[in-house]
Every structure is written in C-alpha cells, then in structure tokens.
Amino acid sequence: MAYVPIQRRMEPKAMKVAHVVVSGEVAGGQIICERLLEALKKRGGQGIVISPTWGSFTERLREKGIPVYLIPFRKTYHFQNAVRFAHLLKREKVDLVHTHAMVQVNVQARLGARLAAVPLISHMHLPNHFRNHWLIRTYQVLLDHWTAQLCDELITVSESTREALAAQSSAYRRAKVIYNGIDVNQGNYVKSRDDILKEFGLNPVHRIVGMVGRLCPVKGQEELI
C-alpha cells in the first residue's frame, strides 16, 4: 500500500503591527490607532506603538498591556531616529508598520521601515503642515514627497484630505480614501432636539448648529462661530 502523507493544515501566522503616532496625547488619529489595535488583538495578532512623547494616550495603552516605545521623532532631519526605529522593528520581529503621523514623524518612520525591509502603510489624518521658513519648508516638502513614494499603501480619511495632500505632493495621488469608522453603540443619543432647546432656553423655531471635535485651531471652531 502506498504511503499517503497527511496534509497538516497550517494556521496563518499572527501578524505583528507597529503603529506610529504623532504624539502621546489623545487625538483623532490616536483613537483610530487604538481601534485598529483592538481589532488586531481580536484576530489573534499583536500590536506595539511608537510615539515621540508620553501622554494620556500612551498611558492608557500601557494600562491595557500594549507595549509602547519612545523614539523622539521631533526633527525631520534627525535620521538617527530612523536607524533606531529600524533596529526596534527587527528586534520585535514586526510584520507591518502603520503610521498615523505628520511630516516630521513620517519621514523618519518611513525611512526606518524601509531600512528594516518591513511593509509600510502611511495613514494621513490631515494634510501636512510644513514650517514657514522657506529653507526648512523646502526640504520638508522634498523629504515627505520622497518618503511617501516608499510607502506600500497611502491612506487618507477623506477625499478632501487626499486632494489637499495631492496638491502638496504628486506622490499622494495614489492614496486610497478610507473613512473613519464609528461604533454607534458607544454613543449617547438620549437627548432629543426638544430636550436641547429646553436646556438652553431656545425658541423651537431656532436652528441648532453644532460640531464634534477637540478644541484646537485645526478643527475650525473659530470659523464655525
């Protein structure tokens, strides 16, 4: 009788993803990063986070048992941080890098990922804000354009963000738009329009205009008012 080997079913390798954030404080990009980390864990993967600063967001992750590493990505030209990042990726055996950052952090993280030969996704939550000085602005634009071309995928959170980035650099024309997901079960929708009118003493004929976002210039509360 001929021997027929039994084909053992191979389980897919659990992915390890390194998320790079713009700071250690809580903001929109960090919240999306946290949701991706939670989804990755549910699928059996593992996530680590790299931040240029400590803050309430990184502390929250550490309380959840998510490893957080500090690399001071503060200056665009501090390429030694790209080397430090590459060493970290190799030591931690990372399978994918996913950045949620701006030009100063992105340039170094993108270079580090390429040095470590790790696939790279750059997730853009806002257009880049370059320095005003013409010389600094020039090399920031050039470095951002060059390193954006090193990315395996570019993601923006809206079509307007993609268009603004494409106006800054042609490298972003291939970016894909993926809108931020919202868990509607976590919201508080108890108050009705009538409740709000009564709370603020408003006439029912008045229109109510509001917005949701952290209080900072880039969110445009001043323009709304």
PDB file of C-alpha atoms in Angstrom:
ATOM      1  CA  MET A   1       0.000   0.000   0.000  1.00  0.00           C
ATOM      2  CA  ALA A   2       1.373   3.371  -0.968  1.00  0.00           C
ATOM      3  CA  TYR A   3       2.008   5.806   1.877  1.00  0.00           C
ATOM      4  CA  VAL A   4      -0.047   8.980   1.560  1.00  0.00           C
ATOM      5  CA  PRO A   5       1.203  11.797   3.817  1.00  0.00           C
ATOM      6  CA  ILE A   6      -1.457  13.632   5.764  1.00  0.00           C
ATOM      7  CA  GLN A   7      -1.551  17.303   4.830  1.00  0.00           C
ATOM      8  CA  ARG A   8      -1.418  19.243   8.065  1.00  0.00           C
ATOM      9  CA  ARG A   9      -3.456  22.432   7.964  1.00  0.00           C
ATOM     10  CA  MET A  10      -1.181  25.409   8.529  1.00  0.00           C
ATOM     11  CA  GLU A  11      -2.626  28.193  10.644  1.00  0.00           C
ATOM     12  CA  PRO A  12      -1.926  31.695   9.330  1.00  0.00           C
ATOM     13  CA  LYS A  13       0.869  33.497  11.134  1.00  0.00           C
ATOM     14  CA  ALA A  14      -0.389  36.016  13.662  1.00  0.00           C
ATOM     15  CA  MET A  15       0.609  39.453  12.406  1.00  0.00           C
ATOM     16  CA  LYS A  16       2.607  41.894  14.489  1.00  0.00           C
ATOM     17  CA  VAL A  17       1.965  45.532  13.612  1.00  0.00           C
ATOM     18  CA  ALA A  18       3.904  48.596  14.764  1.00  0.00           C
ATOM     19  CA  HIS A  19       1.720  51.710  14.902  1.00  0.00           C
ATOM     20  CA  VAL A  20       3.499  55.070  14.900  1.00  0.00           C
ATOM     21  CA  VAL A  21       1.567  58.039  16.320  1.00  0.00           C
ATOM     22  CA  VAL A  22       2.256  61.764  16.188  1.00  0.00           C
ATOM     23  CA  SER A  23       2.191  62.223  19.982  1.00  0.00           C
ATOM     24  CA  GLY A  24       1.325  60.505  23.237  1.00  0.00           C
ATOM     25  CA  GLU A  25      -1.820  62.564  23.825  1.00  0.00           C
ATOM     26  CA  VAL A  26      -5.376  61.631  22.849  1.00  0.00           C
ATOM     27  CA  ALA A  27      -6.476  62.870  19.405  1.00  0.00           C
ATOM     28  CA  GLY A  28      -8.380  61.539  16.401  1.00  0.00           C
ATOM     29  CA  GLY A  29      -5.511  59.614  14.835  1.00  0.00           C
ATOM     30  CA  GLN A  30      -4.643  58.027  18.163  1.00  0.00           C
ATOM     31  CA  ILE A  31      -8.249  56.896  18.690  1.00  0.00           C
ATOM     32  CA  ILE A  32      -8.284  55.235  15.260  1.00  0.00           C
ATOM     33  CA  CYS A  33      -4.955  53.623  16.109  1.00  0.00           C
ATOM     34  CA  GLU A  34      -6.431  52.233  19.338  1.00  0.00           C
ATOM     35  CA  ARG A  35      -9.425  50.770  17.486  1.00  0.00           C
ATOM     36  CA  LEU A  36      -7.110  49.078  14.990  1.00  0.00           C
ATOM     37  CA  LEU A  37      -5.061  47.639  17.850  1.00  0.00           C
ATOM     38  CA  GLU A  38      -8.218  46.209  19.445  1.00  0.00           C
ATOM     39  CA  ALA A  39      -9.361  44.706  16.131  1.00  0.00           C
ATOM     40  CA  LEU A  40      -5.906  43.204  15.560  1.00  0.00           C
ATOM     41  CA  LYS A  41      -5.946  41.584  19.003  1.00  0.00           C
ATOM     42  CA  LYS A  42      -9.363  40.017  18.310  1.00  0.00           C
ATOM     43  CA  ARG A  43      -7.891  38.430  15.179  1.00  0.00           C
ATOM     44  CA  GLY A  44      -5.013  36.937  17.147  1.00  0.00           C
ATOM     45  CA  GLY A  45      -2.408  39.496  16.170  1.00  0.00           C
ATOM     46  CA  GLN A  46      -0.200  41.716  18.281  1.00  0.00           C
ATOM     47  CA  GLY A  47       0.375  45.452  18.190  1.00  0.00           C
ATOM     48  CA  ILE A  48       3.038  47.781  19.522  1.00  0.00           C
ATOM     49  CA  VAL A  49       3.042  51.582  19.497  1.00  0.00           C
ATOM     50  CA  ILE A  50       5.879  54.025  18.902  1.00  0.00           C
ATOM     51  CA  SER A  51       5.418  57.645  19.981  1.00  0.00           C
ATOM     52  CA  PRO A  52       7.713  60.701  20.153  1.00  0.00           C
ATOM     53  CA  THR A  53       6.218  61.701  23.531  1.00  0.00           C
ATOM     54  CA  TRP A  54       4.463  60.212  26.545  1.00  0.00           C
ATOM     55  CA  GLY A  55       0.927  61.295  27.387  1.00  0.00           C
ATOM     56  CA  SER A  56      -2.561  60.218  28.401  1.00  0.00           C
ATOM     57  CA  PHE A  57      -2.957  58.083  25.271  1.00  0.00           C
ATOM     58  CA  THR A  58       0.251  56.095  25.700  1.00  0.00           C
ATOM     59  CA  GLU A  59      -0.503  55.632  29.404  1.00  0.00           C
ATOM     60  CA  ARG A  60      -3.933  54.236  28.505  1.00  0.00           C
ATOM     61  CA  LEU A  61      -2.333  51.747  26.127  1.00  0.00           C
ATOM     62  CA  ARG A  62       0.221  50.648  28.712  1.00  0.00           C
ATOM     63  CA  GLU A  63      -2.592  50.019  31.208  1.00  0.00           C
ATOM     64  CA  LYS A  64      -4.130  47.710  28.591  1.00  0.00           C
ATOM     65  CA  GLY A  65      -0.836  45.823  28.291  1.00  0.00           C
ATOM     66  CA  ILE A  66       0.092  47.198  24.856  1.00  0.00           C
ATOM     67  CA  PRO A  67       3.866  47.784  24.558  1.00  0.00           C
ATOM     68  CA  VAL A  68       4.756  51.439  23.935  1.00  0.00           C
ATOM     69  CA  TYR A  69       8.192  52.676  22.874  1.00  0.00           C
ATOM     70  CA  LEU A  70       9.508  56.231  22.871  1.00  0.00           C
ATOM     71  CA  ILE A  71      11.561  57.493  19.910  1.00  0.00           C
ATOM     72  CA  PRO A  72      11.862  61.316  19.803  1.00  0.00           C
ATOM     73  CA  PHE A  73      10.794  61.936  16.191  1.00  0.00           C
ATOM     74  CA  ARG A  74      10.908  65.726  16.612  1.00  0.00           C
ATOM     75  CA  LYS A  75      13.117  66.980  13.764  1.00  0.00           C
ATOM     76  CA  THR A  76      12.685  65.906  10.149  1.00  0.00           C
ATOM     77  CA  TYR A  77      16.438  65.592   9.589  1.00  0.00           C
ATOM     78  CA  HIS A  78      17.243  63.524  12.708  1.00  0.00           C
ATOM     79  CA  PHE A  79      17.866  60.416  10.630  1.00  0.00           C
ATOM     80  CA  GLN A  80      19.486  58.604  13.552  1.00  0.00           C
ATOM     81  CA  ASN A  81      15.931  58.016  14.788  1.00  0.00           C
ATOM     82  CA  ALA A  82      15.141  56.175  11.549  1.00  0.00           C
ATOM     83  CA  VAL A  83      18.028  53.825  12.347  1.00  0.00           C
ATOM     84  CA  ARG A  84      16.790  53.380  15.935  1.00  0.00           C
ATOM     85  CA  PHE A  85      13.329  52.605  14.598  1.00  0.00           C
ATOM     86  CA  ALA A  86      14.711  50.043  12.130  1.00  0.00           C
ATOM     87  CA  HIS A  87      16.574  48.262  14.950  1.00  0.00           C
ATOM     88  CA  LEU A  88      13.368  48.193  17.021  1.00  0.00           C
ATOM     89  CA  LEU A  89      11.382  46.694  14.132  1.00  0.00           C
ATOM     90  CA  LYS A  90      13.952  43.941  13.629  1.00  0.00           C
ATOM     91  CA  ARG A  91      14.246  43.197  17.349  1.00  0.00           C
ATOM     92  CA  GLU A  92      10.469  42.979  17.756  1.00  0.00           C
ATOM     93  CA  LYS A  93      10.051  40.968  14.516  1.00  0.00           C
ATOM     94  CA  VAL A  94       7.407  43.370  13.202  1.00  0.00           C
ATOM     95  CA  ASP A  95       5.451  42.335  10.079  1.00  0.00           C
ATOM     96  CA  LEU A  96       3.893  45.707   9.195  1.00  0.00           C
ATOM     97  CA  VAL A  97       4.373  49.396  10.014  1.00  0.00           C
ATOM     98  CA  HIS A  98       1.287  51.635  10.137  1.00  0.00           C
ATOM     99  CA  THR A  99       1.896  55.351  10.708  1.00  0.00           C
ATOM    100  CA  HIS A 100      -0.623  57.938  11.949  1.00  0.00           C
ATOM    101  CA  ALA A 101       1.597  60.985  11.798  1.00  0.00           C
ATOM    102  CA  MET A 102       2.763  64.193  10.138  1.00  0.00           C
ATOM    103  CA  VAL A 103       5.865  65.067   8.146  1.00  0.00           C
ATOM    104  CA  GLN A 104       8.465  65.132  10.959  1.00  0.00           C
ATOM    105  CA  VAL A 105       7.472  61.699  12.246  1.00  0.00           C
ATOM    106  CA  ASN A 106       6.532  60.208   8.886  1.00  0.00           C
ATOM    107  CA  VAL A 107       9.876  60.901   7.197  1.00  0.00           C
ATOM    108  CA  GLN A 108      11.850  59.068   9.885  1.00  0.00           C
ATOM    109  CA  ALA A 109       9.348  56.224  10.360  1.00  0.00           C
ATOM    110  CA  ARG A 110       9.118  55.605   6.614  1.00  0.00           C
ATOM    111  CA  LEU A 111      12.902  55.513   6.260  1.00  0.00           C
ATOM    112  CA  GLY A 112      13.192  53.201   9.260  1.00  0.00           C
ATOM    113  CA  ALA A 113      10.623  50.794   7.846  1.00  0.00           C
ATOM    114  CA  ARG A 114      12.480  50.651   4.552  1.00  0.00           C
ATOM    115  CA  LEU A 115      15.835  50.104   6.296  1.00  0.00           C
ATOM    116  CA  ALA A 116      14.248  47.164   8.141  1.00  0.00           C
ATOM    117  CA  ALA A 117      12.553  45.923   4.928  1.00  0.00           C
ATOM    118  CA  VAL A 118       9.134  45.959   6.605  1.00  0.00           C
ATOM    119  CA  PRO A 119       5.951  46.741   4.583  1.00  0.00           C
ATOM    120  CA  LEU A 120       4.601  50.192   5.292  1.00  0.00           C
ATOM    121  CA  ILE A 121       1.182  51.900   5.413  1.00  0.00           C
ATOM    122  CA  SER A 122       1.040  55.671   5.913  1.00  0.00           C
ATOM    123  CA  HIS A 123      -2.357  56.763   7.256  1.00  0.00           C
ATOM    124  CA  MET A 124      -2.890  60.504   6.771  1.00  0.00           C
ATOM    125  CA  HIS A 125      -5.496  62.063   9.049  1.00  0.00           C
ATOM    126  CA  LEU A 126      -4.669  65.649   7.968  1.00  0.00           C
ATOM    127  CA  PRO A 127      -2.726  67.441   5.238  1.00  0.00           C
ATOM    128  CA  ASN A 128       0.890  68.144   6.164  1.00  0.00           C
ATOM    129  CA  HIS A 129       1.760  71.349   7.995  1.00  0.00           C
ATOM    130  CA  PHE A 130       5.209  72.483   6.899  1.00  0.00           C
ATOM    131  CA  ARG A 131       7.393  75.059   8.627  1.00  0.00           C
ATOM    132  CA  ASN A 132       7.148  78.688   7.464  1.00  0.00           C
ATOM    133  CA  HIS A 133      10.882  79.230   6.923  1.00  0.00           C
ATOM    134  CA  TRP A 134      11.484  78.749   3.175  1.00  0.00           C
ATOM    135  CA  LEU A 135      14.571  76.555   3.580  1.00  0.00           C
ATOM    136  CA  ILE A 136      13.062  74.233   6.215  1.00  0.00           C
ATOM    137  CA  ARG A 137       9.801  74.097   4.270  1.00  0.00           C
ATOM    138  CA  THR A 138      11.636  73.168   1.053  1.00  0.00           C
ATOM    139  CA  TYR A 139      13.493  70.182   2.474  1.00  0.00           C
ATOM    140  CA  GLN A 140      10.411  69.035   4.420  1.00  0.00           C
ATOM    141  CA  VAL A 141       8.345  69.017   1.218  1.00  0.00           C
ATOM    142  CA  LEU A 142      11.090  67.144  -0.667  1.00  0.00           C
ATOM    143  CA  LEU A 143      11.603  64.554   2.092  1.00  0.00           C
ATOM    144  CA  ASP A 144       7.871  63.995   2.501  1.00  0.00           C
ATOM    145  CA  HIS A 145       7.440  63.550  -1.266  1.00  0.00           C
ATOM    146  CA  TRP A 146      10.359  61.107  -1.472  1.00  0.00           C
ATOM    147  CA  THR A 147       9.373  59.002   1.542  1.00  0.00           C
ATOM    148  CA  ALA A 148       5.691  58.920   0.509  1.00  0.00           C
ATOM    149  CA  GLN A 149       6.850  57.058  -2.593  1.00  0.00           C
ATOM    150  CA  LEU A 150       8.446  54.427  -0.339  1.00  0.00           C
ATOM    151  CA  CYS A 151       5.056  53.520   1.188  1.00  0.00           C
ATOM    152  CA  ASP A 152       3.328  50.325   0.097  1.00  0.00           C
ATOM    153  CA  GLU A 153      -0.038  51.991   0.750  1.00  0.00           C
ATOM    154  CA  LEU A 154      -1.161  55.557   1.408  1.00  0.00           C
ATOM    155  CA  ILE A 155      -4.499  56.123   3.162  1.00  0.00           C
ATOM    156  CA  THR A 156      -6.427  59.337   3.762  1.00  0.00           C
ATOM    157  CA  VAL A 157      -9.521  59.768   5.925  1.00  0.00           C
ATOM    158  CA  SER A 158     -11.458  61.848   3.384  1.00  0.00           C
ATOM    159  CA  GLU A 159     -11.454  62.886  -0.260  1.00  0.00           C
ATOM    160  CA  SER A 160     -10.705  66.497   0.701  1.00  0.00           C
ATOM    161  CA  THR A 161      -7.641  65.341   2.673  1.00  0.00           C
ATOM    162  CA  ARG A 162      -6.462  63.295  -0.302  1.00  0.00           C
ATOM    163  CA  GLU A 163      -6.877  66.275  -2.641  1.00  0.00           C
ATOM    164  CA  ALA A 164      -5.030  68.600  -0.256  1.00  0.00           C
ATOM    165  CA  LEU A 165      -2.148  66.153   0.068  1.00  0.00           C
ATOM    166  CA  ALA A 166      -2.032  65.582  -3.700  1.00  0.00           C
ATOM    167  CA  ALA A 167      -1.692  69.358  -4.107  1.00  0.00           C
ATOM    168  CA  GLN A 168       1.322  69.225  -1.759  1.00  0.00           C
ATOM    169  CA  SER A 169       2.898  66.219  -3.476  1.00  0.00           C
ATOM    170  CA  SER A 170       2.007  64.126  -6.533  1.00  0.00           C
ATOM    171  CA  ALA A 171       3.001  61.029  -4.531  1.00  0.00           C
ATOM    172  CA  TYR A 172      -0.388  61.185  -2.761  1.00  0.00           C
ATOM    173  CA  ARG A 173      -2.420  60.871  -5.954  1.00  0.00           C
ATOM    174  CA  ARG A 174      -2.455  57.088  -5.467  1.00  0.00           C
ATOM    175  CA  ALA A 175      -3.779  57.372  -1.917  1.00  0.00           C
ATOM    176  CA  LYS A 176      -6.937  55.449  -1.051  1.00  0.00           C
ATOM    177  CA  VAL A 177      -9.749  57.072   0.931  1.00  0.00           C
ATOM    178  CA  ILE A 178     -10.915  55.024   3.939  1.00  0.00           C
ATOM    179  CA  TYR A 179     -13.353  56.833   6.202  1.00  0.00           C
ATOM    180  CA  ASN A 180     -13.018  56.530   9.970  1.00  0.00           C
ATOM    181  CA  GLY A 181     -15.460  54.014  11.393  1.00  0.00           C
ATOM    182  CA  ILE A 182     -17.740  54.912  14.298  1.00  0.00           C
ATOM    183  CA  ASP A 183     -19.202  52.468  16.797  1.00  0.00           C
ATOM    184  CA  VAL A 184     -22.768  53.800  17.077  1.00  0.00           C
ATOM    185  CA  ASN A 185     -23.379  51.584  20.118  1.00  0.00           C
ATOM    186  CA  GLN A 186     -20.933  53.683  22.149  1.00  0.00           C
ATOM    187  CA  GLY A 187     -22.705  56.992  21.575  1.00  0.00           C
ATOM    188  CA  ASN A 188     -25.161  58.740  23.881  1.00  0.00           C
ATOM    189  CA  TYR A 189     -28.244  59.643  21.866  1.00  0.00           C
ATOM    190  CA  VAL A 190     -30.663  60.062  24.754  1.00  0.00           C
ATOM    191  CA  LYS A 191     -31.334  63.786  24.318  1.00  0.00           C
ATOM    192  CA  SER A 192     -33.869  64.857  21.712  1.00  0.00           C
ATOM    193  CA  ARG A 193     -33.936  68.185  19.900  1.00  0.00           C
ATOM    194  CA  ASP A 194     -36.716  69.333  22.235  1.00  0.00           C
ATOM    195  CA  ASP A 195     -34.544  68.463  25.263  1.00  0.00           C
ATOM    196  CA  ILE A 196     -31.691  70.578  23.918  1.00  0.00           C
ATOM    197  CA  LEU A 197     -33.954  73.540  23.118  1.00  0.00           C
ATOM    198  CA  LYS A 198     -35.375  73.411  26.631  1.00  0.00           C
ATOM    199  CA  GLU A 199     -31.941  73.076  28.268  1.00  0.00           C
ATOM    200  CA  PHE A 200     -30.602  76.214  26.575  1.00  0.00           C
ATOM    201  CA  GLY A 201     -33.866  78.160  26.631  1.00  0.00           C
ATOM    202  CA  LEU A 202     -34.149  78.338  22.849  1.00  0.00           C
ATOM    203  CA  ASN A 203     -37.230  79.016  20.780  1.00  0.00           C
ATOM    204  CA  PRO A 204     -38.425  75.943  18.801  1.00  0.00           C
ATOM    205  CA  VAL A 205     -38.114  77.921  15.545  1.00  0.00           C
ATOM    206  CA  HIS A 206     -34.350  78.321  16.085  1.00  0.00           C
ATOM    207  CA  ARG A 207     -31.923  76.143  14.169  1.00  0.00           C
ATOM    208  CA  ILE A 208     -29.272  74.278  16.147  1.00  0.00           C
ATOM    209  CA  VAL A 209     -25.764  74.049  14.657  1.00  0.00           C
ATOM    210  CA  GLY A 210     -23.046  72.044  16.378  1.00  0.00           C
ATOM    211  CA  MET A 211     -19.790  70.228  15.786  1.00  0.00           C
ATOM    212  CA  VAL A 212     -17.782  67.476  17.411  1.00  0.00           C
ATOM    213  CA  GLY A 213     -14.011  67.712  17.844  1.00  0.00           C
ATOM    214  CA  ARG A 214     -11.205  68.617  20.205  1.00  0.00           C
ATOM    215  CA  LEU A 215     -10.693  72.332  20.814  1.00  0.00           C
ATOM    216  CA  CYS A 216      -7.779  73.372  18.600  1.00  0.00           C
ATOM    217  CA  PRO A 217      -7.268  75.719  15.605  1.00  0.00           C
ATOM    218  CA  VAL A 218      -7.086  72.938  13.007  1.00  0.00           C
ATOM    219  CA  LYS A 219     -10.631  71.773  13.861  1.00  0.00           C
ATOM    220  CA  GLY A 220     -12.091  75.144  12.840  1.00  0.00           C
ATOM    221  CA  GLN A 221     -14.280  76.102  15.811  1.00  0.00           C
ATOM    222  CA  GLU A 222     -13.355  79.747  15.185  1.00  0.00           C
ATOM    223  CA  GLU A 223     -14.512  79.512  11.566  1.00  0.00           C
ATOM    224  CA  LEU A 224     -17.768  77.872  12.660  1.00  0.00           C
ATOM    225  CA  ILE A 225     -18.513  80.665  15.132  1.00  0.00           C
TER     226      ILE A 225
END
